[in-house]
Coordinates of C-alpha atoms in Angstrom, one line a residue:
M1 CA -128.3 -76.7 -91.6
A2 CA -127.5 -75.4 -88.1
N3 CA -125.1 -78.1 -87.2
Y4 CA -123.4 -76.5 -84.2
L5 CA -123.0 -73.6 -81.7
I6 CA -119.9 -72.7 -79.8
L7 CA -120.6 -70.2 -77.0
C8 CA -118.2 -68.6 -74.5
V9 CA -119.2 -66.1 -71.9
N10 CA -118.0 -64.2 -68.9
S11 CA -118.8 -65.7 -65.6
D12 CA -121.6 -63.2 -64.9
K13 CA -123.6 -64.5 -67.9
T14 CA -123.3 -68.2 -67.0
Q15 CA -126.6 -68.5 -65.3
Q16 CA -128.4 -66.9 -68.2
V17 CA -126.8 -69.3 -70.6
E18 CA -127.7 -72.3 -68.5
K19 CA -131.3 -71.1 -68.3
W20 CA -131.4 -70.8 -72.1
F21 CA -130.0 -74.3 -72.7
A22 CA -132.4 -75.7 -70.0
R23 CA -135.2 -75.3 -72.6
A24 CA -133.5 -78.0 -74.8
D25 CA -135.1 -81.4 -74.4
E26 CA -131.9 -83.3 -75.2
Q27 CA -129.5 -81.2 -73.2
D28 CA -127.8 -84.2 -71.6
K29 CA -126.8 -85.5 -75.1
D30 CA -126.4 -82.3 -77.1
L31 CA -124.6 -80.0 -74.6
L32 CA -120.9 -80.3 -73.9
P33 CA -119.4 -77.9 -71.3
I34 CA -115.8 -77.0 -72.1
E35 CA -113.5 -75.9 -69.3
V36 CA -111.6 -72.6 -69.8
S37 CA -109.4 -70.5 -67.6
G38 CA -110.2 -67.4 -65.6
G39 CA -113.8 -68.3 -64.5
K40 CA -115.1 -68.1 -68.0
R41 CA -117.6 -70.6 -69.4
C42 CA -117.6 -72.2 -72.8
F43 CA -120.3 -74.5 -74.3
Y44 CA -120.5 -76.6 -77.4
F45 CA -124.1 -77.5 -78.5
A46 CA -124.9 -79.8 -81.4
N47 CA -126.8 -82.9 -82.4
Q48 CA -125.3 -85.6 -80.0
G49 CA -122.7 -83.0 -79.2
R50 CA -121.1 -85.0 -76.4
L51 CA -120.0 -87.6 -78.9
D52 CA -117.9 -84.9 -80.7
K53 CA -115.5 -84.5 -77.7
T54 CA -111.9 -85.2 -78.6
L55 CA -109.2 -86.7 -76.5
D56 CA -107.4 -83.3 -76.2
G57 CA -110.5 -81.8 -74.6
G58 CA -111.7 -80.1 -77.7
V59 CA -114.3 -80.8 -80.4
F60 CA -114.3 -82.3 -83.9
K61 CA -117.5 -82.7 -86.0
G62 CA -117.6 -83.9 -89.6
Y63 CA -115.0 -85.5 -91.7
A64 CA -111.5 -84.6 -93.1
I65 CA -109.3 -85.9 -95.9
N66 CA -105.7 -86.2 -95.1
H67 CA -104.0 -86.8 -98.5
D68 CA -100.5 -86.9 -97.0
R69 CA -101.5 -89.8 -94.7
Q70 CA -104.0 -91.2 -97.2
E71 CA -106.7 -91.2 -94.6
L72 CA -110.4 -90.4 -94.5
I73 CA -111.1 -89.3 -90.9
Y74 CA -114.5 -89.2 -89.3
S75 CA -115.4 -87.5 -86.0
G76 CA -115.9 -89.8 -83.1
S77 CA -112.9 -91.9 -84.1
G78 CA -110.3 -90.3 -81.8
A79 CA -108.3 -88.9 -84.8
T80 CA -108.6 -85.2 -85.4
P81 CA -107.3 -82.6 -87.8
N82 CA -105.2 -79.8 -86.4
V83 CA -106.5 -76.2 -86.5
N84 CA -103.0 -75.1 -87.6
R85 CA -103.3 -77.2 -90.8
A86 CA -106.7 -77.1 -92.4
L87 CA -107.7 -80.2 -94.4
P88 CA -110.2 -80.7 -97.2
G89 CA -113.5 -82.1 -95.9
C90 CA -116.5 -80.7 -94.0
Y91 CA -115.9 -80.1 -90.4
I92 CA -115.6 -77.8 -87.4
R93 CA -112.7 -78.2 -85.0
L94 CA -112.1 -76.6 -81.5
Q95 CA -108.7 -77.1 -80.1
R96 CA -106.9 -75.9 -77.0
D97 CA -103.8 -73.7 -77.2
L98 CA -102.5 -73.1 -73.6
D99 CA -105.2 -71.0 -72.0
D100 CA -106.9 -70.1 -75.3
L101 CA -109.4 -72.0 -77.4
V102 CA -108.9 -72.0 -81.2
V103 CA -111.8 -72.8 -83.6
A104 CA -111.3 -73.5 -87.3
N105 CA -113.1 -75.2 -90.1
D106 CA -112.2 -77.3 -93.2
L107 CA -109.8 -75.9 -95.9
F108 CA -112.5 -74.8 -98.3
A109 CA -115.1 -73.8 -95.7
Q110 CA -117.8 -76.2 -96.7
L111 CA -119.1 -76.0 -93.2
P112 CA -119.4 -72.3 -92.5
M113 CA -118.0 -70.5 -89.5
I114 CA -120.0 -67.4 -88.6
Y115 CA -119.5 -65.4 -85.4
F116 CA -120.0 -62.4 -83.2
S117 CA -118.1 -61.1 -80.3
E118 CA -119.9 -58.5 -78.2
G119 CA -120.9 -57.7 -74.7
G120 CA -118.9 -60.4 -73.0
V121 CA -120.3 -63.1 -75.4
V122 CA -118.4 -64.9 -78.1
A123 CA -120.6 -67.2 -80.3
I124 CA -119.7 -69.2 -83.4
S125 CA -122.1 -71.2 -85.6
D126 CA -122.9 -72.2 -89.1
S127 CA -126.3 -70.5 -88.7
V128 CA -127.0 -66.8 -88.7
F129 CA -130.5 -67.5 -87.3
I130 CA -129.1 -69.2 -84.2
L131 CA -126.7 -66.3 -83.6
T132 CA -129.6 -63.8 -83.9
A133 CA -131.6 -65.8 -81.4
L134 CA -128.7 -65.8 -79.0
R135 CA -128.2 -62.0 -79.5
R136 CA -131.9 -61.5 -78.5
E137 CA -131.4 -63.6 -75.4
F138 CA -128.5 -61.4 -74.3
G139 CA -130.3 -58.1 -75.2
L140 CA -128.2 -57.4 -78.2
R141 CA -130.0 -55.8 -81.2
N142 CA -130.1 -57.4 -84.6
R143 CA -129.9 -54.4 -86.9
V144 CA -129.7 -54.7 -90.7
N145 CA -126.2 -54.3 -92.2
L146 CA -127.3 -51.6 -94.6
D147 CA -124.4 -51.8 -97.1
A148 CA -124.5 -55.7 -97.2
A149 CA -128.2 -55.6 -97.6
L150 CA -128.1 -52.9 -100.4
S151 CA -125.5 -55.0 -102.3
R152 CA -127.6 -58.2 -102.0
A153 CA -130.4 -56.5 -103.9
W154 CA -128.4 -57.4 -107.0
I155 CA -130.1 -60.4 -108.6
H156 CA -127.1 -62.2 -109.9
G157 CA -125.0 -65.3 -109.3
M158 CA -122.3 -63.3 -107.4
G159 CA -125.0 -61.6 -105.3
A160 CA -126.9 -64.8 -104.5
Q161 CA -124.7 -65.2 -101.4
L162 CA -122.5 -63.0 -99.3
M163 CA -120.1 -60.8 -101.3
G164 CA -118.2 -59.6 -98.2
T165 CA -117.5 -60.9 -94.7
G166 CA -120.4 -58.9 -93.2
T167 CA -123.7 -60.8 -93.1
L168 CA -127.2 -59.3 -93.3
I169 CA -127.0 -58.5 -89.6
E170 CA -124.6 -56.0 -88.2
G171 CA -121.9 -57.5 -85.9
I172 CA -122.3 -61.0 -87.3
S173 CA -119.4 -61.9 -89.6
Y174 CA -118.5 -64.7 -92.0
C175 CA -115.1 -66.3 -92.0
T176 CA -113.4 -66.9 -95.3
P177 CA -111.4 -70.1 -96.0
G178 CA -108.1 -70.2 -94.0
S179 CA -109.6 -68.5 -90.9
K180 CA -109.2 -69.4 -87.2
I181 CA -110.9 -67.7 -84.3
R182 CA -108.9 -67.5 -81.1
I183 CA -111.0 -67.2 -77.9
S184 CA -109.1 -65.6 -75.0
G185 CA -110.1 -65.0 -71.4
G186 CA -107.3 -64.9 -69.0
S187 CA -108.0 -62.4 -66.2
G188 CA -110.0 -60.0 -68.4
R189 CA -113.2 -60.1 -70.4
I190 CA -113.6 -62.9 -72.9
S191 CA -112.7 -61.8 -76.5
A192 CA -112.3 -63.3 -79.9
D193 CA -109.5 -62.5 -82.4
L194 CA -109.8 -63.5 -86.1
E195 CA -106.6 -65.0 -87.5
K196 CA -106.4 -65.8 -91.2
I197 CA -104.1 -66.9 -93.9
L198 CA -104.4 -64.8 -96.9
M199 CA -105.3 -66.4 -100.2
P200 CA -101.8 -66.0 -101.9
D201 CA -100.3 -67.8 -98.9
L202 CA -103.0 -70.4 -98.3
F203 CA -102.9 -71.5 -101.9
S204 CA -99.4 -70.4 -102.6
D205 CA -97.8 -71.3 -105.9
H206 CA -95.3 -73.9 -104.8
V207 CA -95.7 -75.7 -108.2
T208 CA -92.3 -76.7 -109.7
D209 CA -93.7 -79.1 -112.3
Y210 CA -97.1 -78.9 -114.0
R211 CA -97.4 -82.5 -114.9
D212 CA -96.2 -84.0 -111.6
T213 CA -98.6 -81.8 -109.7
L214 CA -101.6 -82.5 -111.9
I215 CA -101.0 -86.3 -111.8
K216 CA -100.5 -86.2 -108.0
G217 CA -103.9 -84.4 -107.6
T218 CA -105.6 -86.6 -110.1
K219 CA -104.5 -89.8 -108.3
R220 CA -105.8 -88.3 -105.1
I221 CA -109.2 -87.7 -106.7
A222 CA -109.3 -91.3 -107.9
A223 CA -108.2 -92.7 -104.5
V224 CA -111.0 -90.8 -102.6
V225 CA -113.6 -92.1 -105.1
A226 CA -112.1 -95.7 -104.6
T227 CA -112.4 -95.3 -100.9
M228 CA -116.1 -94.6 -100.7
P229 CA -117.4 -98.2 -101.5
T230 CA -115.0 -99.6 -98.9
I231 CA -117.0 -98.0 -96.1
N232 CA -119.2 -100.6 -94.5
G233 CA -122.9 -100.1 -95.1
A234 CA -122.4 -97.0 -97.3
H235 CA -124.0 -96.3 -100.7
T236 CA -122.2 -94.2 -103.3
T237 CA -123.9 -92.7 -106.3
V238 CA -122.0 -91.3 -109.3
Q239 CA -123.9 -88.5 -111.0
V240 CA -123.1 -88.2 -114.7
S241 CA -124.1 -85.1 -116.8
G242 CA -123.2 -84.0 -120.3
G243 CA -120.4 -81.8 -119.0
I244 CA -116.7 -82.2 -118.3
D245 CA -116.7 -81.9 -114.6
S246 CA -118.9 -85.0 -113.7
R247 CA -116.7 -87.2 -116.0
I248 CA -113.8 -86.8 -113.5
G249 CA -115.9 -88.7 -111.0
L250 CA -117.1 -91.2 -113.7
A251 CA -113.6 -91.8 -114.9
S252 CA -112.4 -92.5 -111.4
A253 CA -115.2 -94.9 -110.7
L254 CA -114.6 -96.8 -113.9
M255 CA -111.1 -97.4 -112.8
Q256 CA -112.3 -99.8 -110.2
P257 CA -112.3 -103.5 -111.3
N258 CA -115.9 -103.9 -110.0
H259 CA -117.3 -100.5 -110.8
E260 CA -120.9 -101.8 -110.4
V261 CA -120.4 -101.2 -106.6
F262 CA -121.4 -97.6 -107.6
S263 CA -124.8 -96.5 -108.7
F264 CA -124.7 -94.4 -111.8
T265 CA -127.5 -91.8 -112.4
T266 CA -128.1 -89.1 -115.0
N267 CA -130.9 -86.5 -115.6
K268 CA -133.3 -87.5 -118.3
A269 CA -135.1 -84.1 -117.9
H270 CA -132.2 -82.2 -119.4
A271 CA -132.1 -83.2 -123.1
E272 CA -128.5 -82.0 -123.8
D273 CA -127.1 -83.6 -120.7
Y274 CA -128.9 -86.9 -121.4
A275 CA -127.9 -87.0 -125.1
A276 CA -124.3 -86.8 -124.1
A277 CA -124.4 -89.0 -121.0
Y278 CA -126.5 -91.9 -122.2
P279 CA -124.1 -93.2 -124.8
L280 CA -121.3 -93.4 -122.2
A281 CA -123.0 -96.3 -120.4
E282 CA -123.0 -98.5 -123.5
K283 CA -119.4 -97.6 -124.5
F284 CA -117.9 -98.1 -121.0
K285 CA -120.1 -100.9 -119.8
F286 CA -122.0 -99.5 -116.9
T287 CA -125.7 -99.2 -116.2
Y288 CA -127.7 -96.2 -115.3
G289 CA -130.4 -96.7 -112.7
A290 CA -132.5 -94.9 -110.1
Q291 CA -130.8 -93.7 -107.0
K292 CA -131.2 -96.2 -104.2
P293 CA -134.1 -95.1 -102.0
L294 CA -132.7 -94.2 -98.5
Q295 CA -134.5 -93.9 -95.2
H296 CA -134.6 -90.3 -94.0
C297 CA -135.3 -88.4 -90.8
H298 CA -138.0 -86.1 -92.0
R299 CA -137.2 -82.3 -92.0
E300 CA -139.5 -79.5 -92.8
Q301 CA -138.0 -77.3 -95.5
I302 CA -138.7 -73.9 -94.2
P303 CA -137.2 -74.3 -90.8
S304 CA -134.2 -76.0 -92.4
W305 CA -133.7 -73.1 -94.8
M306 CA -134.1 -70.5 -92.1
L307 CA -131.5 -72.2 -89.9
S308 CA -129.0 -72.9 -92.7
S309 CA -129.2 -70.3 -95.4
A310 CA -131.1 -67.2 -94.2
G311 CA -128.7 -64.3 -94.2
I312 CA -125.9 -65.8 -96.2
C313 CA -127.4 -67.6 -99.3
D314 CA -130.6 -66.9 -101.3
L315 CA -130.9 -70.3 -102.9
L316 CA -134.3 -71.7 -102.0
A317 CA -133.3 -75.3 -101.8
A318 CA -133.7 -77.5 -98.8
P319 CA -133.9 -81.3 -98.4
V320 CA -137.0 -82.9 -96.9
G321 CA -134.9 -85.2 -94.7
T322 CA -131.5 -86.3 -93.3
P323 CA -130.4 -89.7 -94.5
L324 CA -130.4 -92.3 -91.7
E325 CA -127.6 -94.4 -93.4
P326 CA -124.3 -93.3 -95.0
S327 CA -124.7 -92.1 -98.5
F328 CA -122.3 -90.3 -100.8
T329 CA -122.7 -88.5 -104.1
I330 CA -119.8 -88.2 -106.5
G331 CA -120.1 -85.3 -109.0
G332 CA -118.1 -82.6 -110.5
N333 CA -118.4 -80.2 -107.6
G334 CA -115.3 -78.0 -107.2
A335 CA -114.2 -78.0 -110.9
E336 CA -115.2 -74.3 -111.2
V337 CA -112.4 -73.5 -108.8
Y338 CA -110.0 -74.4 -111.6
K339 CA -111.9 -73.6 -114.8
G340 CA -113.6 -70.4 -113.5
L341 CA -117.2 -69.3 -113.2
F342 CA -117.2 -65.6 -113.7
R343 CA -114.7 -65.4 -116.7
W344 CA -111.5 -64.3 -114.7
R345 CA -112.2 -60.6 -114.5
P346 CA -111.5 -57.7 -112.2
I347 CA -114.5 -56.8 -110.0
S348 CA -115.1 -53.5 -111.8
A349 CA -115.8 -55.5 -115.0
M350 CA -118.2 -57.7 -113.1
T351 CA -120.4 -55.5 -110.8
P352 CA -123.8 -54.3 -112.1
D353 CA -122.7 -50.9 -113.2
K354 CA -120.9 -52.8 -116.0
V355 CA -123.3 -55.6 -116.4
G356 CA -126.2 -53.1 -116.3
H357 CA -129.1 -55.5 -115.6
V358 CA -130.5 -58.0 -113.2
A359 CA -129.2 -61.4 -114.4
G360 CA -131.7 -63.9 -115.7
I361 CA -134.9 -61.9 -115.2
Q362 CA -137.0 -61.5 -118.3
R363 CA -139.8 -59.0 -117.9
R364 CA -143.2 -60.3 -119.1
K365 CA -145.5 -57.5 -120.1
E366 CA -148.7 -59.5 -119.8
Q367 CA -148.1 -59.9 -116.1
L368 CA -148.1 -56.2 -115.3
E369 CA -151.1 -55.3 -113.2
L370 CA -151.9 -51.8 -112.3
P371 CA -154.1 -50.5 -109.5
S372 CA -157.6 -49.8 -110.6
F373 CA -157.3 -46.0 -109.9
L374 CA -154.6 -45.8 -112.6
H375 CA -156.7 -47.5 -115.3
G376 CA -157.2 -45.1 -118.2
N377 CA -154.3 -42.9 -117.2
Q378 CA -152.4 -43.4 -120.5
F379 CA -149.6 -40.9 -119.8
F380 CA -148.7 -42.6 -116.5
I381 CA -149.0 -46.1 -118.0
K382 CA -146.7 -45.2 -120.9
H383 CA -144.0 -44.0 -118.6
L384 CA -144.4 -46.8 -116.0
K385 CA -143.9 -49.3 -118.8
K386 CA -140.9 -47.5 -120.0
L387 CA -139.5 -47.6 -116.5
I388 CA -140.0 -51.3 -115.6
L389 CA -141.1 -53.2 -118.7
K390 CA -137.7 -53.6 -120.2
T391 CA -136.1 -56.7 -121.6
K392 CA -133.9 -56.9 -118.5
A393 CA -134.4 -54.7 -115.4
K394 CA -131.8 -52.1 -114.7
V395 CA -129.8 -52.0 -111.4
G396 CA -129.5 -48.7 -109.6
V397 CA -126.2 -47.0 -109.2
D398 CA -126.4 -47.3 -105.4
I399 CA -126.8 -51.1 -105.7
S400 CA -123.9 -51.2 -108.1
E401 CA -121.6 -49.3 -105.8
A402 CA -122.6 -51.3 -102.8
A403 CA -121.9 -54.6 -104.7
Y404 CA -118.4 -53.3 -105.6
R405 CA -117.7 -52.2 -102.0
Q406 CA -118.8 -55.5 -100.6
C407 CA -116.8 -57.5 -103.1
A408 CA -113.8 -55.3 -102.6
Q409 CA -114.0 -55.6 -98.8
G410 CA -114.3 -59.4 -99.0
L411 CA -111.3 -59.6 -101.3
H412 CA -109.1 -57.2 -99.4
S413 CA -109.8 -59.3 -96.3
V414 CA -108.0 -62.2 -98.0
G415 CA -105.2 -60.3 -99.6
I416 CA -106.5 -59.9 -103.1
S417 CA -107.1 -56.6 -104.9
P418 CA -110.6 -56.2 -106.5
E419 CA -108.7 -55.1 -109.6
N420 CA -106.6 -58.2 -109.8
P421 CA -107.2 -59.5 -113.3
W422 CA -108.5 -62.8 -111.8
A423 CA -110.4 -61.2 -108.8
S424 CA -113.8 -62.6 -109.8
E425 CA -112.4 -66.2 -109.4
W426 CA -110.7 -65.6 -106.2
H427 CA -114.0 -64.2 -105.0
Y428 CA -115.8 -67.3 -106.2
L429 CA -113.3 -69.5 -104.2
C430 CA -113.9 -67.6 -101.0
F431 CA -117.6 -67.0 -101.2
K432 CA -119.7 -68.8 -103.7
N433 CA -117.7 -72.1 -103.7
A434 CA -117.8 -72.1 -99.9
I435 CA -121.4 -70.9 -99.2
D436 CA -123.5 -72.0 -102.2
S437 CA -121.6 -75.2 -103.0
G438 CA -121.6 -76.0 -99.3
R439 CA -125.4 -76.1 -99.0
F440 CA -125.2 -79.9 -98.9
T441 CA -124.6 -79.5 -95.2
M442 CA -128.4 -78.9 -94.9
A443 CA -128.9 -82.7 -95.3
S444 CA -125.6 -84.2 -94.3
L445 CA -121.9 -83.4 -93.4
L446 CA -120.7 -86.5 -95.4
D447 CA -120.8 -85.6 -99.1
V448 CA -117.3 -85.7 -100.6
R449 CA -115.7 -83.1 -102.9
P450 CA -112.6 -85.0 -104.1
L451 CA -111.8 -82.3 -106.7
L452 CA -111.2 -79.6 -104.0
Q453 CA -107.4 -79.8 -103.3
E454 CA -105.0 -77.2 -102.1
E455 CA -102.2 -78.0 -104.5
L456 CA -104.6 -78.1 -107.5
V457 CA -105.7 -74.5 -106.6
G458 CA -102.0 -73.5 -106.7
L459 CA -101.6 -75.2 -110.0
A460 CA -104.6 -73.4 -111.6
Y461 CA -103.1 -70.1 -110.6
S462 CA -99.5 -71.0 -111.4
K463 CA -97.4 -69.5 -114.1
L464 CA -96.6 -73.0 -115.2
N465 CA -100.3 -73.7 -116.0
P466 CA -100.5 -73.8 -119.9
Y467 CA -104.2 -73.0 -119.8
P468 CA -104.7 -70.0 -117.5
A469 CA -108.1 -68.4 -117.2
P470 CA -110.1 -70.8 -119.3
V471 CA -113.6 -69.9 -120.6
D472 CA -116.4 -71.5 -122.6
G473 CA -115.2 -75.1 -122.2
S474 CA -111.6 -74.4 -123.5
P475 CA -108.7 -76.7 -122.3
S476 CA -108.0 -76.4 -118.7
V477 CA -106.5 -78.2 -115.7
V478 CA -109.8 -80.0 -115.6
T479 CA -109.6 -81.4 -119.1
D480 CA -106.1 -82.5 -118.4
M481 CA -107.3 -84.4 -115.3
L482 CA -109.9 -86.1 -117.4
I483 CA -107.4 -87.1 -120.1
A484 CA -105.0 -88.5 -117.5
L485 CA -107.8 -90.6 -116.0
N486 CA -109.4 -91.8 -119.3
P487 CA -108.5 -90.5 -122.7
E488 CA -111.2 -92.5 -124.4
L489 CA -113.8 -90.9 -122.1
A490 CA -112.4 -87.4 -122.9
M491 CA -112.9 -88.0 -126.6
M492 CA -116.6 -88.6 -126.3
P493 CA -119.0 -85.8 -127.2
F494 CA -120.2 -83.3 -124.5
D495 CA -123.4 -81.4 -124.1
D496 CA -121.8 -78.3 -125.7
P497 CA -119.7 -78.7 -128.9
R498 CA -117.3 -76.1 -127.6
K499 CA -116.2 -78.6 -125.0
N500 CA -115.4 -81.4 -127.4
M501 CA -111.8 -82.5 -127.7
T502 CA -110.5 -83.9 -130.9
K503 CA -108.8 -87.4 -131.0
E504 CA -105.5 -85.8 -132.1
Y505 CA -105.6 -83.3 -129.2
V506 CA -106.4 -85.9 -126.6
Q507 CA -103.7 -88.2 -127.9
E508 CA -101.1 -85.4 -127.7
R509 CA -102.0 -84.5 -124.2
S510 CA -102.1 -88.1 -123.1
K511 CA -98.6 -88.7 -124.5
Y512 CA -97.3 -85.8 -122.3
L513 CA -99.4 -86.5 -119.2
G514 CA -99.3 -90.3 -119.1
R515 CA -102.3 -92.2 -117.6
V516 CA -103.4 -92.8 -114.0
E517 CA -104.1 -96.5 -114.1
K518 CA -104.1 -97.8 -110.5
V519 CA -104.8 -96.2 -107.2
E520 CA -105.3 -97.7 -103.7
P521 CA -108.2 -96.6 -101.5
Y522 CA -107.4 -94.5 -98.4
A523 CA -107.6 -95.9 -94.9
V524 CA -110.9 -95.0 -93.3
V525 CA -110.6 -93.9 -89.7
G526 CA -113.9 -94.2 -87.8
H527 CA -117.2 -94.5 -89.5
P528 CA -119.7 -91.9 -91.0
T529 CA -122.5 -93.2 -88.7
R530 CA -120.6 -91.4 -85.8
V531 CA -121.1 -88.1 -87.6
N532 CA -124.4 -86.8 -86.4
S533 CA -125.6 -84.4 -89.1
G534 CA -128.5 -82.0 -88.7
P535 CA -129.7 -79.6 -86.1
P536 CA -130.4 -80.5 -82.5
G537 CA -134.1 -80.4 -81.6
F538 CA -133.6 -77.2 -79.7
F539 CA -132.6 -75.3 -82.8
I540 CA -135.8 -76.6 -84.6
K541 CA -137.8 -75.4 -81.6
L542 CA -136.3 -72.0 -81.7
V543 CA -137.0 -71.5 -85.4
R544 CA -140.6 -72.8 -85.1
E545 CA -141.3 -70.4 -82.2
R546 CA -140.7 -67.6 -84.8
G547 CA -143.4 -69.0 -87.0
F548 CA -141.2 -70.7 -89.6
E549 CA -142.6 -74.1 -90.3
G550 CA -143.9 -76.3 -93.2
N551 CA -142.5 -77.0 -96.6
F552 CA -141.8 -74.9 -99.7
T553 CA -145.1 -74.0 -101.4
H554 CA -145.9 -71.0 -103.5
D555 CA -148.2 -69.4 -100.9
A556 CA -145.9 -70.1 -97.9
I557 CA -142.9 -68.6 -99.6
K558 CA -144.8 -65.6 -101.0
K559 CA -146.2 -64.8 -97.5
L560 CA -142.8 -65.1 -95.8
A561 CA -141.0 -63.1 -98.5
L562 CA -143.6 -60.2 -98.3
A563 CA -143.3 -60.3 -94.5
G564 CA -139.5 -60.0 -94.8
Y565 CA -139.9 -57.0 -97.1
E566 CA -141.7 -55.2 -94.3
S567 CA -138.5 -55.5 -92.3
V568 CA -136.3 -53.9 -95.0
P569 CA -135.1 -50.5 -93.6
A570 CA -136.7 -47.5 -95.2
S571 CA -133.4 -46.1 -96.4
I572 CA -132.8 -49.0 -98.7
R573 CA -136.4 -50.1 -99.4
H574 CA -136.2 -48.6 -102.9
A575 CA -133.6 -51.2 -103.9
Y576 CA -136.1 -54.0 -103.0
E577 CA -139.1 -52.7 -104.9
F578 CA -138.3 -54.8 -107.9
P579 CA -137.6 -58.0 -105.9
R580 CA -140.9 -57.5 -104.1
F581 CA -142.6 -57.0 -107.5
L582 CA -141.1 -60.3 -108.7
V583 CA -142.3 -62.2 -105.7
E584 CA -145.7 -60.6 -105.6
K585 CA -146.5 -61.0 -109.3
E586 CA -144.2 -63.6 -110.8
L587 CA -143.3 -66.2 -108.2
P588 CA -143.6 -69.6 -109.9
D589 CA -146.0 -72.3 -108.5
R590 CA -143.1 -74.7 -108.1
I591 CA -140.4 -73.5 -105.7
T592 CA -137.0 -74.4 -107.1
G593 CA -133.4 -73.5 -106.3
V594 CA -132.6 -72.5 -109.8
S595 CA -135.3 -70.0 -110.3
W596 CA -134.2 -66.3 -110.0
H597 CA -137.7 -65.4 -108.7
C598 CA -137.3 -68.0 -105.9
K599 CA -133.8 -66.7 -105.0
T600 CA -135.3 -63.2 -104.9
A601 CA -137.9 -64.5 -102.4
G602 CA -134.9 -65.9 -100.3
K603 CA -133.4 -62.4 -100.3
L604 CA -136.6 -61.0 -98.8
M605 CA -137.2 -63.8 -96.3
A606 CA -133.8 -63.2 -94.7
F607 CA -134.8 -59.8 -93.5
S608 CA -137.0 -61.6 -90.9
L609 CA -133.7 -62.2 -89.0
A610 CA -133.7 -58.5 -88.0
D611 CA -135.4 -57.0 -85.0

């Protein structure tokens, strides 16, 4: 969700900015002016933004995990992370450096940092929508980034979010993990410089011993999980599926002497998951139950999605509210960073000229409807069916080439060649893991990802890793973590037989790794109730003024998607004919985040950002 806006302008634009913010009903609580040198003006705007002010005159919103100090740090506590040493968590941080302001986010970019610098205006936010609204206010055009838009016509997991640092709108850019933005004024015009640590340096291979690094990281996972129930008034749910990843969180929770302080849930709707997860409760003496109902501040889904996801992520998922009390969900999020998602390949083996089809879309002949004037034209019908009624729809060469260009640009920007043999997973780390996996920020900034650790990334890519580039549930850093936490749990069947580990194998690895048996919870600095998640009312007002309101329904999404299609530039509209067809003819009645047809609607809806 649109959690913040940092805006710095030359002095001649101050009056215009103040007039814009004057429309906000809660300006006295949400707007924090920040002093800068040279007559420039800087503003921080967020839900209860004044509470995010730090003792050093900067800003910190969200939470950070300092493993070295064994601390879980919440904003509003007085403690802050340093922009020069990014930490895991979910936060935005503004810090002074002499006359400059430096802005950075968390290590894995779970809270996005998106920006533009143009015409004496520097603006940083987690919302492309808010940045486009601001550009209109200053008379800056919101033109479609043609190459980025063309690449995003690819209906595929890699193409469901940004593939390069350029967003759907020209001039608005996304910051990969390890980035900082330095805002300088001095005696000249205000400007922004992007500083970044390249991936080989950010997650450099300092691993000297495989076992020691793995056990250290595994202990940290267990310690973070142990910390959550110690937070006063908080509720922690452990989600258990039939896979390997969620068992890391389960094993960590079961280490606690009184593990019933957690709530345990599983998904009965997925037969394979449930069949593998249900026996675990009886074996390890815990109880599945319904997730505790929490009070929420109601949010409409369409405004939330437009503020949070439009222009960077197609996933049509949005919560209906923001929790009013601290709640945490422990799952397996982050494991794909170590075990891979796209099968550890160069980008040329991944982009659609190699894949050759639109992922996940099965054409259904019975849903083809032709205009009445074509009825009876058998020659035309025959060739039309041959063109579009295929088992899987083909992707045009221009889309393929654009997808490769965007992926290559994104990877080059972080120091990785697109032909690196593991380029697909470096790309996953910088884009899908950050943007897609970070969508929890639409509801709250509080959800923890204990598996995401700097040294464990280095371990996964290390030459000392005995299980490099794992696929199809084969042994990996993740399976070793599970064995180190609970070998008995590792021996239990999974949802896919390929993931199952024999007793002999587990015992052999356990003998080598040892077992993590006792951890202490981290110190909690501050309290999550001081982290005011969600957008300020002014942002909701701006998005509703553009006609985006209500919740996800078939008719509402179809209408918005087809309206977005009308804003697709003529030069690339051919690439979106098939997405338009899917929305117009095959959009399901129930809008879900996992449906490719719904993701396709998200692609089209985002074009409404353009002028």
